[in-house]
Coordinates of C-alpha atoms in Angstrom, one line a residue:
Chain A
X1 CA 132.7 -199.9 51.0
X2 CA 136.2 -199.2 49.6
X3 CA 134.9 -196.3 47.5
X4 CA 133.4 -194.7 50.7
X5 CA 136.6 -195.0 52.7
X6 CA 138.7 -193.7 49.8
X7 CA 136.2 -190.8 49.5
X8 CA 136.4 -189.9 53.1
X9 CA 140.3 -190.1 53.1
X10 CA 140.4 -187.9 50.0
X11 CA 137.8 -185.5 51.5
X12 CA 140.0 -185.0 54.6
X13 CA 143.0 -184.3 52.4
X14 CA 141.0 -181.7 50.4
X15 CA 139.7 -180.0 53.5
X16 CA 142.8 -179.9 55.6
X17 CA 145.2 -179.6 52.6
X18 CA 143.6 -176.2 51.7
X19 CA 142.6 -177.2 48.2
X20 CA 142.1 -173.9 46.2
X21 CA 139.0 -175.0 44.3
X22 CA 137.2 -176.3 47.4
X23 CA 138.1 -173.1 49.3
X24 CA 136.8 -170.9 46.4
X25 CA 133.5 -172.8 46.2
X26 CA 133.1 -172.6 50.0
X27 CA 133.7 -168.9 50.1
X28 CA 131.3 -168.3 47.2
X29 CA 128.6 -170.3 48.9
X30 CA 129.1 -168.2 52.1
X31 CA 129.0 -165.0 50.1
X32 CA 125.9 -165.8 48.1
X33 CA 123.9 -167.1 51.1
X34 CA 125.3 -164.5 53.5
X35 CA 124.3 -161.6 51.3
X36 CA 120.9 -163.1 50.5
X37 CA 120.3 -163.7 54.2
X38 CA 121.3 -160.2 55.1
X39 CA 118.9 -158.7 52.5
X40 CA 116.1 -161.1 53.6
X41 CA 116.6 -160.1 57.3
X42 CA 116.7 -156.3 56.5
X43 CA 113.5 -156.5 54.5
X44 CA 111.8 -159.5 56.2
X45 CA 111.7 -158.4 59.8
X46 CA 110.2 -154.9 59.1
X47 CA 107.8 -156.6 56.6
X48 CA 106.7 -159.2 59.1
X49 CA 106.3 -156.5 61.8
X50 CA 104.1 -154.3 59.6
X51 CA 101.9 -157.3 58.8
X52 CA 101.7 -158.4 62.4
X53 CA 101.1 -155.0 63.9
X54 CA 99.0 -153.1 61.4
X55 CA 95.5 -153.6 60.2
X56 CA 95.0 -153.1 56.5
X57 CA 92.8 -154.3 53.7
X58 CA 93.9 -157.7 52.4
X59 CA 96.0 -158.5 55.4
X60 CA 94.7 -162.1 55.6
X61 CA 95.7 -162.6 51.9
X62 CA 99.2 -161.2 52.6
X63 CA 99.6 -163.5 55.6
X64 CA 98.6 -166.5 53.4
X65 CA 101.0 -165.4 50.7
X66 CA 103.9 -165.1 53.2
X67 CA 103.0 -168.5 54.6
X68 CA 102.8 -170.1 51.1
X69 CA 106.2 -168.4 50.3
X70 CA 107.7 -170.3 53.3
X71 CA 106.9 -173.6 51.6
X72 CA 107.8 -172.5 48.0
X73 CA 109.9 -175.1 46.2
X74 CA 113.3 -173.7 45.3
X75 CA 113.0 -175.0 41.7
X76 CA 109.8 -172.9 41.3
X77 CA 111.7 -169.8 42.6
X78 CA 114.5 -170.6 40.2
X79 CA 112.1 -170.9 37.3
X80 CA 110.5 -167.5 38.1
X81 CA 113.8 -165.7 38.6
X82 CA 115.2 -167.3 35.4
X83 CA 112.1 -166.1 33.5
X84 CA 112.6 -162.6 34.7
X85 CA 116.3 -162.5 34.1
X86 CA 116.5 -164.3 30.8
X87 CA 117.6 -162.1 27.9
X88 CA 114.0 -161.6 26.7
X89 CA 112.6 -161.4 30.2
X90 CA 111.4 -158.2 32.0
X91 CA 114.8 -157.7 33.7
X92 CA 116.9 -159.2 30.9
X93 CA 118.6 -155.9 30.2
X94 CA 120.6 -156.2 33.4
X95 CA 122.3 -159.4 32.1
X96 CA 122.2 -161.0 35.5
X97 CA 121.3 -164.6 34.6
X98 CA 124.1 -167.1 35.3
X99 CA 125.8 -164.6 37.7
X100 CA 126.2 -164.8 41.5
X101 CA 123.7 -161.9 41.8
X102 CA 121.0 -164.0 40.1
X103 CA 121.7 -166.6 42.8
X104 CA 121.5 -164.0 45.5
X105 CA 118.1 -162.8 44.1
X106 CA 116.8 -166.4 44.1
X107 CA 118.0 -167.0 47.6
X108 CA 116.5 -163.7 48.9
X109 CA 113.1 -164.9 47.5
X110 CA 113.5 -168.2 49.3
X111 CA 114.7 -166.7 52.6
X112 CA 112.4 -163.6 52.7
X113 CA 109.1 -165.4 53.5
X114 CA 110.8 -167.5 56.1
X115 CA 112.2 -164.5 58.0
X116 CA 109.0 -162.4 57.5
X117 CA 106.6 -165.3 58.4
X118 CA 108.5 -166.3 61.5
X119 CA 108.9 -162.7 62.7
X120 CA 105.2 -162.1 62.0
X121 CA 104.2 -165.2 64.1
X122 CA 106.5 -164.2 66.9
X123 CA 105.2 -160.7 67.1
X124 CA 101.6 -161.9 67.0
X125 CA 102.2 -164.1 69.9
X126 CA 103.6 -161.2 72.0
X127 CA 101.1 -160.4 74.8
X128 CA 99.1 -157.4 73.7
X129 CA 99.3 -156.2 77.4
X130 CA 103.0 -156.0 77.1
X131 CA 102.7 -154.1 73.9
X132 CA 100.4 -151.6 75.7
X133 CA 102.7 -151.4 78.6
X134 CA 105.6 -150.4 76.3
X135 CA 103.4 -147.7 74.9
X136 CA 102.3 -146.6 78.4
X137 CA 105.9 -146.3 79.4
X138 CA 106.2 -143.5 76.9
X139 CA 107.8 -145.3 74.0
X140 CA 107.5 -143.6 70.6
X141 CA 106.5 -145.7 67.6
X142 CA 110.1 -146.6 66.6
X143 CA 111.1 -147.2 70.3
X144 CA 108.1 -149.4 70.8
X145 CA 109.0 -151.4 67.6
X146 CA 112.6 -151.9 68.7
X147 CA 111.5 -152.9 72.3
X148 CA 109.1 -155.4 70.8
X149 CA 111.9 -156.9 68.6
X150 CA 114.0 -157.2 71.7
X151 CA 111.2 -159.2 73.4
X152 CA 111.1 -161.7 70.5
X153 CA 114.8 -161.8 69.8
X154 CA 115.0 -165.6 70.5
X155 CA 112.3 -166.2 67.9
X156 CA 114.0 -163.8 65.5
X157 CA 117.3 -165.8 65.8
X158 CA 115.3 -169.0 65.1
X159 CA 114.0 -167.3 61.9
X160 CA 117.5 -166.4 60.8
X161 CA 118.7 -169.9 61.5
X162 CA 115.8 -171.4 59.5
X163 CA 116.4 -169.0 56.6
X164 CA 120.1 -169.7 56.6
X165 CA 119.5 -173.5 56.6
X166 CA 117.1 -173.1 53.7
X167 CA 119.4 -171.1 51.5
X168 CA 122.8 -172.7 52.2
X169 CA 121.4 -176.2 51.5
X170 CA 119.3 -175.1 48.5
X171 CA 120.3 -176.6 45.1
X172 CA 117.5 -176.2 42.6
X173 CA 117.3 -172.4 42.3
X174 CA 121.1 -171.7 42.3
X175 CA 121.7 -174.2 39.5
X176 CA 118.9 -172.9 37.4
X177 CA 119.8 -169.2 37.7
X178 CA 123.5 -169.5 38.3
X179 CA 124.2 -172.3 35.8
X180 CA 126.6 -174.2 38.2
X181 CA 129.6 -172.8 36.2
X182 CA 132.9 -174.0 37.7
X183 CA 135.0 -171.1 38.9
X184 CA 132.2 -168.6 38.4
X185 CA 128.8 -169.5 39.9
X186 CA 129.4 -172.9 41.4
X187 CA 128.5 -173.2 45.1
X188 CA 128.8 -176.2 47.4
X189 CA 125.4 -177.8 46.7
X190 CA 125.9 -177.4 42.9
X191 CA 129.4 -178.8 43.1
X192 CA 128.2 -181.8 45.1
X193 CA 125.6 -182.6 42.4
X194 CA 128.2 -182.2 39.6
X195 CA 131.0 -184.2 41.3
X196 CA 128.6 -187.0 42.2
X197 CA 127.3 -187.1 38.6
X198 CA 130.8 -187.6 37.2
X199 CA 131.7 -190.2 39.9
X200 CA 134.2 -188.1 41.9
X201 CA 132.8 -189.2 45.2
X202 CA 135.8 -188.1 47.2
X203 CA 135.4 -184.4 46.2
X204 CA 131.6 -184.7 46.6
X205 CA 132.1 -186.1 50.2
X206 CA 134.6 -183.4 51.0
X207 CA 132.2 -180.7 49.8
X208 CA 129.3 -182.4 51.7
X209 CA 131.4 -182.4 54.9
X210 CA 132.2 -178.7 54.5
X211 CA 128.5 -178.0 53.9
X212 CA 127.5 -179.9 57.0
X213 CA 130.2 -178.2 59.0
X214 CA 129.0 -174.8 57.8
X215 CA 125.4 -175.6 58.7
X216 CA 126.5 -177.0 62.0
X217 CA 128.9 -174.1 62.8
X218 CA 126.5 -171.4 61.9
X219 CA 123.6 -173.0 63.8
X220 CA 125.8 -173.7 66.8
X221 CA 126.9 -170.0 67.0
X222 CA 123.3 -168.8 66.6
X223 CA 122.1 -171.3 69.2
X224 CA 124.7 -170.1 71.7
X225 CA 123.6 -166.5 71.2
X226 CA 120.0 -167.6 71.4
X227 CA 120.4 -169.5 74.7
X228 CA 122.5 -166.6 76.1
X229 CA 119.5 -164.3 75.2
X230 CA 117.1 -166.8 76.9
X231 CA 119.2 -166.8 80.1
X232 CA 119.4 -163.0 80.2
X233 CA 115.6 -162.8 79.5
Chain O
X1 CA 95.6 -138.3 102.1
X2 CA 96.6 -135.2 100.3
X3 CA 93.9 -132.5 100.3
X4 CA 94.2 -132.3 96.5
X5 CA 94.0 -129.2 94.3
X6 CA 93.0 -128.1 90.8
X7 CA 92.2 -130.8 88.3
X8 CA 95.2 -132.0 86.3
X9 CA 93.0 -133.8 83.9
X10 CA 89.5 -133.2 82.6
X11 CA 87.6 -135.4 80.3
X12 CA 84.4 -134.2 78.7
X13 CA 81.9 -136.2 76.6
X14 CA 84.5 -139.0 76.3
X15 CA 83.4 -141.8 74.0
X16 CA 85.2 -144.9 72.9
X17 CA 83.6 -146.6 70.0
X18 CA 84.7 -149.9 68.5
X19 CA 82.9 -150.8 65.3
X20 CA 79.3 -150.1 66.0
X21 CA 79.7 -150.6 69.8
X22 CA 80.1 -147.7 72.2
X23 CA 82.3 -149.1 74.9
X24 CA 82.2 -146.0 77.2
X25 CA 80.3 -142.8 77.3
X26 CA 81.5 -140.5 80.0
X27 CA 80.0 -137.0 80.3
X28 CA 82.5 -135.6 82.7
X29 CA 85.5 -136.9 84.6
X30 CA 88.1 -135.0 86.5
X31 CA 91.4 -136.0 88.1
X32 CA 92.2 -133.7 91.0
X33 CA 95.9 -133.3 91.8
X34 CA 97.2 -135.5 94.6
X35 CA 93.9 -137.4 94.9
X36 CA 93.3 -141.2 94.4
X37 CA 90.3 -141.6 92.1
X38 CA 88.8 -145.1 92.1
X39 CA 87.0 -146.4 89.1
X40 CA 84.7 -149.1 90.5
X41 CA 82.4 -151.4 88.7
X42 CA 81.8 -155.0 87.7
X43 CA 83.9 -156.9 85.1
X44 CA 83.3 -155.6 81.6
X45 CA 81.8 -152.3 82.8
X46 CA 84.3 -150.2 80.8
X47 CA 86.6 -149.1 83.7
X48 CA 89.8 -150.2 81.9
X49 CA 88.7 -148.7 78.6
X50 CA 88.1 -145.4 80.4
X51 CA 91.6 -145.7 82.0
X52 CA 93.2 -146.3 78.6
X53 CA 91.3 -143.4 77.1
X54 CA 92.5 -141.1 79.9
X55 CA 96.1 -142.4 79.5
X56 CA 96.1 -141.8 75.7
X57 CA 96.3 -145.5 74.9
X58 CA 92.9 -145.6 73.5
X59 CA 91.6 -143.2 70.9
X60 CA 88.5 -141.5 72.1
X61 CA 86.0 -139.0 70.9
X62 CA 85.3 -135.9 73.0
X63 CA 87.8 -133.7 74.7
X64 CA 90.6 -134.6 77.1
X65 CA 92.6 -131.8 78.8
X66 CA 95.8 -132.5 80.6
X67 CA 97.3 -129.7 82.7
X68 CA 95.1 -127.2 80.8
X69 CA 96.1 -128.4 77.4
X70 CA 93.9 -130.2 74.9
X71 CA 95.2 -133.7 74.1
X72 CA 94.4 -134.3 70.5
X73 CA 96.4 -136.4 68.0
X74 CA 99.0 -139.1 68.4
X75 CA 101.8 -136.7 69.3
X76 CA 99.8 -135.1 72.1
X77 CA 98.8 -138.6 73.4
X78 CA 102.5 -139.6 73.4
X79 CA 103.4 -136.4 75.3
X80 CA 100.6 -137.3 77.8
X81 CA 102.0 -140.8 78.3
X82 CA 105.4 -139.3 79.0
X83 CA 104.0 -137.2 81.8
X84 CA 102.0 -140.0 83.3
X85 CA 102.7 -143.7 84.1
X86 CA 100.7 -146.9 84.2
X87 CA 100.6 -150.1 86.2
X88 CA 98.6 -153.0 84.8
X89 CA 97.1 -156.1 86.4
X90 CA 100.2 -158.1 85.4
X91 CA 103.6 -156.6 85.9
X92 CA 104.5 -156.9 82.2
X93 CA 108.2 -156.6 82.8
X94 CA 110.6 -156.5 79.8
X95 CA 113.1 -159.4 79.4
X96 CA 116.0 -157.5 80.8
X97 CA 117.3 -156.9 84.4
X98 CA 115.0 -155.3 87.0
X99 CA 117.2 -152.2 87.0
X100 CA 116.9 -151.8 83.2
X101 CA 113.1 -152.4 83.5
X102 CA 112.7 -149.6 86.1
X103 CA 114.8 -147.3 84.0
X104 CA 113.0 -148.1 80.7
X105 CA 110.3 -145.4 81.0
X106 CA 113.0 -142.7 81.5
X107 CA 115.1 -144.1 78.7
X108 CA 112.0 -143.9 76.4
X109 CA 111.8 -140.2 77.5
X110 CA 115.4 -139.7 76.3
X111 CA 117.0 -139.5 79.8
X112 CA 120.6 -140.5 79.8
X113 CA 121.4 -144.1 80.9
X114 CA 123.3 -143.0 84.1
X115 CA 120.6 -140.7 85.2
X116 CA 117.9 -143.2 84.4
X117 CA 119.7 -145.8 86.4
X118 CA 120.1 -143.5 89.4
X119 CA 116.4 -142.7 89.4
X120 CA 115.5 -146.4 89.0
X121 CA 117.7 -147.3 91.9
X122 CA 115.9 -144.6 94.0
X123 CA 112.5 -145.9 93.0
X124 CA 113.5 -149.5 93.8
X125 CA 114.7 -148.4 97.2
X126 CA 111.4 -146.6 97.8
X127 CA 109.5 -149.8 97.1
X128 CA 112.0 -151.8 99.2
X129 CA 113.2 -154.0 96.3
X130 CA 116.6 -152.4 95.6
X131 CA 118.2 -155.8 96.3
X132 CA 116.5 -157.2 93.2
X133 CA 118.1 -154.7 90.8
X134 CA 120.3 -157.3 89.0
X135 CA 117.6 -160.0 89.0
X136 CA 115.8 -161.2 85.8
X137 CA 112.0 -160.9 85.8
X138 CA 111.6 -164.7 85.5
X139 CA 113.2 -165.1 88.9
X140 CA 110.8 -162.7 90.8
X141 CA 107.7 -163.7 92.8
X142 CA 104.4 -162.2 91.8
X143 CA 104.6 -159.6 94.6
X144 CA 108.2 -158.7 93.8
X145 CA 107.4 -158.3 90.1
X146 CA 104.4 -156.0 90.8
X147 CA 106.6 -153.9 93.2
X148 CA 109.1 -153.6 90.4
X149 CA 106.3 -152.6 88.0
X150 CA 105.2 -149.9 90.4
X151 CA 108.8 -148.8 90.9
X152 CA 109.1 -148.5 87.1
X153 CA 106.0 -146.2 87.0
X154 CA 107.1 -144.1 89.9
X155 CA 110.7 -143.7 88.5
X156 CA 109.1 -141.6 85.8
X157 CA 107.9 -139.1 88.4
X158 CA 104.4 -139.1 86.9
X159 CA 101.8 -136.4 87.4
X160 CA 99.1 -139.0 87.2
X161 CA 99.5 -142.7 87.9
X162 CA 97.0 -145.0 86.1
X163 CA 96.5 -148.3 87.9
X164 CA 94.5 -151.1 86.3
X165 CA 93.6 -153.6 89.1
X166 CA 97.2 -153.7 90.2
X167 CA 96.6 -155.9 93.3
X168 CA 94.2 -158.4 91.7
X169 CA 96.8 -161.2 91.4
X170 CA 98.4 -160.8 94.8
X171 CA 97.7 -162.7 98.0
X172 CA 96.1 -160.6 100.8
X173 CA 99.2 -159.9 103.0
X174 CA 101.3 -158.9 99.9
X175 CA 98.4 -156.8 98.7
X176 CA 98.0 -155.0 102.1
X177 CA 101.7 -154.2 102.3
X178 CA 101.9 -153.0 98.7
X179 CA 98.8 -150.8 99.0
X180 CA 100.1 -149.2 102.2
X181 CA 103.5 -148.5 100.6
X182 CA 102.0 -147.1 97.4
X183 CA 99.5 -144.9 99.2
X184 CA 102.3 -143.5 101.3
X185 CA 104.4 -142.7 98.3
X186 CA 101.5 -141.1 96.3
X187 CA 100.6 -139.0 99.3
X188 CA 104.2 -138.0 100.0
X189 CA 104.9 -137.0 96.3
X190 CA 101.4 -135.5 95.7
X191 CA 100.9 -137.9 92.7
X192 CA 97.3 -138.2 91.5
X193 CA 96.1 -141.7 90.7
X194 CA 93.3 -143.2 88.8
X195 CA 92.8 -146.7 90.3
X196 CA 90.6 -149.3 88.6
X197 CA 89.2 -152.0 90.8
X198 CA 86.2 -154.2 91.1
X199 CA 86.9 -154.8 94.8
X200 CA 84.7 -152.6 96.9
X201 CA 86.9 -153.0 100.0
X202 CA 90.0 -151.9 98.0
X203 CA 88.0 -149.0 96.6
X204 CA 87.0 -147.8 100.1
X205 CA 90.5 -148.4 101.4
X206 CA 92.4 -146.4 98.7
X207 CA 89.9 -143.9 97.2
X208 CA 89.5 -140.3 97.9
X209 CA 86.8 -140.3 95.3
X210 CA 84.9 -143.2 93.8
X211 CA 83.3 -143.4 90.4
X212 CA 80.9 -146.3 89.9
X213 CA 80.8 -147.4 86.2
X214 CA 78.3 -149.7 84.7
X215 CA 77.8 -150.6 81.0
X216 CA 80.2 -148.0 80.0
X217 CA 78.6 -145.1 81.8
X218 CA 79.2 -143.3 85.1
X219 CA 76.4 -144.2 87.5
X220 CA 77.7 -142.2 90.5
X221 CA 80.7 -140.2 91.4
X222 CA 81.8 -138.4 94.5
X223 CA 83.8 -138.7 97.8
X224 CA 84.3 -142.3 98.6
X225 CA 82.4 -142.5 101.9
X226 CA 79.5 -140.5 100.6
X227 CA 79.2 -142.7 97.5
X228 CA 79.5 -145.9 99.6
X229 CA 76.9 -144.8 102.1
X230 CA 74.5 -143.4 99.6
X231 CA 74.5 -145.6 96.4
X232 CA 72.4 -144.0 93.7
X233 CA 71.2 -147.1 92.0
X234 CA 70.0 -150.5 92.9
X235 CA 72.7 -152.2 90.9
X236 CA 75.4 -150.2 92.7
X237 CA 73.8 -151.1 96.1
X238 CA 73.8 -154.7 95.0
X239 CA 77.4 -154.4 93.9
X240 CA 78.3 -153.0 97.3
X241 CA 76.7 -156.0 99.0
X242 CA 73.8 -154.2 100.5
X243 CA 71.4 -157.1 100.3
X244 CA 68.4 -155.7 102.3
X245 CA 66.0 -153.9 100.1
X246 CA 62.7 -152.4 101.2
X247 CA 60.4 -151.1 98.6
X248 CA 58.2 -148.2 99.6
X249 CA 57.5 -144.5 99.3
X250 CA 59.4 -141.7 101.0
X251 CA 57.1 -139.4 102.8
X252 CA 57.6 -136.4 105.1
X253 CA 56.6 -137.2 108.8
X254 CA 54.6 -134.9 111.1
X255 CA 57.8 -133.4 112.5
X256 CA 59.4 -132.9 109.1
X257 CA 61.6 -136.0 109.4
X258 CA 61.6 -138.4 106.4
X259 CA 60.0 -141.8 106.6
X260 CA 59.8 -144.7 104.3
X261 CA 56.3 -146.1 104.1
X262 CA 56.4 -149.8 103.2
X263 CA 53.8 -151.7 101.2
X264 CA 52.3 -153.2 104.4
X265 CA 51.7 -149.7 105.9
X266 CA 54.6 -149.8 108.3
X267 CA 56.8 -146.7 108.5
X268 CA 60.5 -146.5 109.1
X269 CA 62.7 -143.5 109.7
X270 CA 65.0 -143.1 106.8
X271 CA 67.9 -140.9 105.5
X272 CA 67.7 -138.0 103.1
X273 CA 66.0 -138.7 99.8
X274 CA 63.5 -137.1 97.4
X275 CA 59.9 -137.9 98.2
X276 CA 58.3 -140.6 96.2
X277 CA 58.7 -144.2 95.2
X278 CA 62.0 -145.7 96.3
X279 CA 63.9 -148.9 97.1
X280 CA 65.8 -148.5 100.4
X281 CA 68.9 -150.5 101.3
X282 CA 70.5 -151.1 104.7
X283 CA 74.2 -151.9 105.0
X284 CA 74.3 -155.1 107.0
X285 CA 77.1 -153.8 109.2
X286 CA 74.8 -151.0 110.3
X287 CA 72.1 -153.4 111.6
X288 CA 72.3 -154.2 115.4
X289 CA 70.8 -157.4 116.7
X290 CA 69.0 -157.2 120.1
X291 CA 67.4 -159.7 122.3
X292 CA 66.2 -157.0 124.8
X293 CA 64.6 -153.6 124.2
X294 CA 67.0 -151.0 123.0
X295 CA 68.3 -148.5 125.6
X296 CA 66.9 -145.0 125.4
X297 CA 70.2 -143.4 124.7
X298 CA 70.7 -145.5 121.6
X299 CA 69.9 -143.6 118.4
X300 CA 68.4 -146.7 116.8
X301 CA 65.1 -145.3 115.6
X302 CA 64.0 -148.4 113.7
X303 CA 63.4 -151.7 115.5
X304 CA 61.9 -154.7 113.6
X305 CA 61.0 -157.8 115.7
X306 CA 61.3 -161.2 114.1
X307 CA 63.2 -164.4 114.2
X308 CA 66.6 -165.6 113.0
X309 CA 65.9 -167.3 109.6
X310 CA 69.5 -168.2 108.5
X311 CA 73.1 -167.8 109.6
X312 CA 75.9 -167.8 107.0
X313 CA 79.6 -167.2 107.5
X314 CA 80.9 -164.0 105.8
X315 CA 84.6 -163.8 106.1
X316 CA 85.4 -163.4 109.8
X317 CA 81.8 -162.4 110.5
X318 CA 78.4 -164.0 110.4
X319 CA 75.6 -162.8 108.1
X320 CA 72.4 -163.3 110.0
X321 CA 69.0 -163.1 108.1
X322 CA 66.2 -161.9 110.3
X323 CA 62.6 -162.5 109.1
X324 CA 60.4 -159.8 110.4
X325 CA 56.9 -160.3 109.1
X326 CA 57.1 -160.1 105.3
X327 CA 60.5 -158.3 105.5
X328 CA 63.9 -159.8 105.6
X329 CA 66.8 -157.9 107.1
X330 CA 70.5 -158.9 107.0
X331 CA 73.0 -158.1 109.7
X332 CA 76.7 -158.7 110.0
X333 CA 77.8 -159.6 113.5
X334 CA 80.9 -161.2 115.1
X335 CA 80.7 -164.8 116.1
X336 CA 81.3 -163.7 119.7
X337 CA 78.4 -161.3 119.7
X338 CA 76.2 -164.0 118.1
X339 CA 77.1 -166.5 120.8
X340 CA 76.7 -163.9 123.6
X341 CA 73.2 -163.2 122.4
X342 CA 72.5 -166.9 122.6
X343 CA 71.0 -166.9 119.1
X344 CA 70.3 -169.8 116.8
X345 CA 68.0 -170.3 113.8
X346 CA 64.5 -169.7 114.9
X347 CA 65.4 -167.5 118.0
X348 CA 63.3 -164.4 118.5
X349 CA 65.4 -161.3 117.8
X350 CA 65.1 -157.6 117.0
X351 CA 67.0 -155.9 114.1
X352 CA 67.6 -152.3 114.9
X353 CA 69.2 -149.5 112.8
X354 CA 69.6 -145.8 112.6
X355 CA 67.5 -143.6 110.3
X356 CA 70.6 -142.7 108.3
X357 CA 71.4 -146.4 107.7
X358 CA 68.2 -146.7 105.7
X359 CA 69.1 -145.2 102.4
X360 CA 66.3 -144.8 99.9
X361 CA 67.3 -145.0 96.2
X362 CA 64.7 -143.2 94.1
X363 CA 63.0 -145.4 91.6
X364 CA 63.3 -143.0 88.7
X365 CA 62.6 -145.6 86.1
X366 CA 59.2 -146.3 87.6
X367 CA 58.4 -142.7 88.2
X368 CA 59.1 -141.9 84.5
X369 CA 56.9 -144.8 83.5
X370 CA 54.1 -143.5 85.7
X371 CA 51.6 -141.7 83.5

């Protein structure tokens, strides 16, 4: 019990004392997951929309692949990315393994199916009558696409929240492709694993608290936007 | 109603095919400027598919001309949709304010926000719902939402307005008031309309012309009153609720008038029809019930004597079935008239009707089968 109390006291000191290492790890986590999420959203929403709105050969297979991707274990993603980025791998020439960009790539692969899959599901649930009404109002293809995204904006925000939750809390892939190198590729989850392993519970608790606050803060902000959107809907 | 002018839209040999199924096959359909064209037919007849094909929402084979120009390809169909407007069964409002909804069609057409909002406000005023401008769609009643949907269509100042059963979800008073307002606006602005309905009363109330569609094909088309009084097929007559059918042969009488000779040898004066085998229908509202001999000045040339077989309520009226020998004639009468005549089931009564009320429908199918 004493260890836990000590840990919490130390954690509060690290958080509010502005510890440089903790701040650096936190900012790196935000950068890696933020960039990955941005890329996943930019690709995932159009991808989900194309799958939802277009008929093409093998559509069912693509939908199944996206849905499977939503449940892909991060360690499997880490293994695949590591295989591609390793020196002898197909993309080894870029020397990205054990860099933050390798972590971004892994997290994009984790977040992309979530964003695409949830966008796809939301668009498919949109009333086809509303879709036709938008076209009948004289909307061009791009205008109709944007209008439909506006109609599912609450579901899209849920997709972003789910994807952010998945990447910020993910540990397997970032350790495998980033190497958990202190001062270079270490993010919150990797640091918590390492600090716990060497018995520095106070630092681990501090980092865990920050991770929880990040998850809570981001989701709170998105939820507020989402509910505002619902009220104005 | 506006007198109407040159056709703004002409469809020829229009076919919508989905997979191996032909959903509609329409040889010719015209939308006259300023006229209300009703597409009437039972559920699943292909009315809405034809409407979508005319509106450029459904790809169709054949030719479609709008204001003298051929509509071919997705760009031409988009241009067509930007000169027309559509109102569906449900209001399908976007999740934004009523004002933004009504302005949305103009915004899609590239009209500036301030201009679009001014036109939207005007359209809302026209429909009497300007006070709802800031409301969200979720806080509107069904009638209000459909008014907003119609305002949204009218704000675009369309040449043709496509309406797909727009009143079907509304209660009768709301429907009446909205129909009246809409017809007034269409007439005032000279907007042509293609109005899909399966409600014969609504068709008769709003239509300048009526096109009856069944199984994807046009069965009959023409001025509303003419089409209603002279249905060209048994199925259309049944759809119109003309439930008295007399099978016989149309023959020319001694004085050149037309007569329907029934199977039992009895002859009845009938309306115009080609000579030959026919099934004649009599609108029940055209049948008069009498307990005394008809006066000489009445033009009721057909009088069938029988007894009241059954009496059923039909809205505010009573539907009285009269058994006259092996014939059965239906009449619609008011409750007051029924009581005044002192009728009850089994009472002797005469069913009388004019020659024009007996409308023979040629049995082409049987004639063709006759060797």
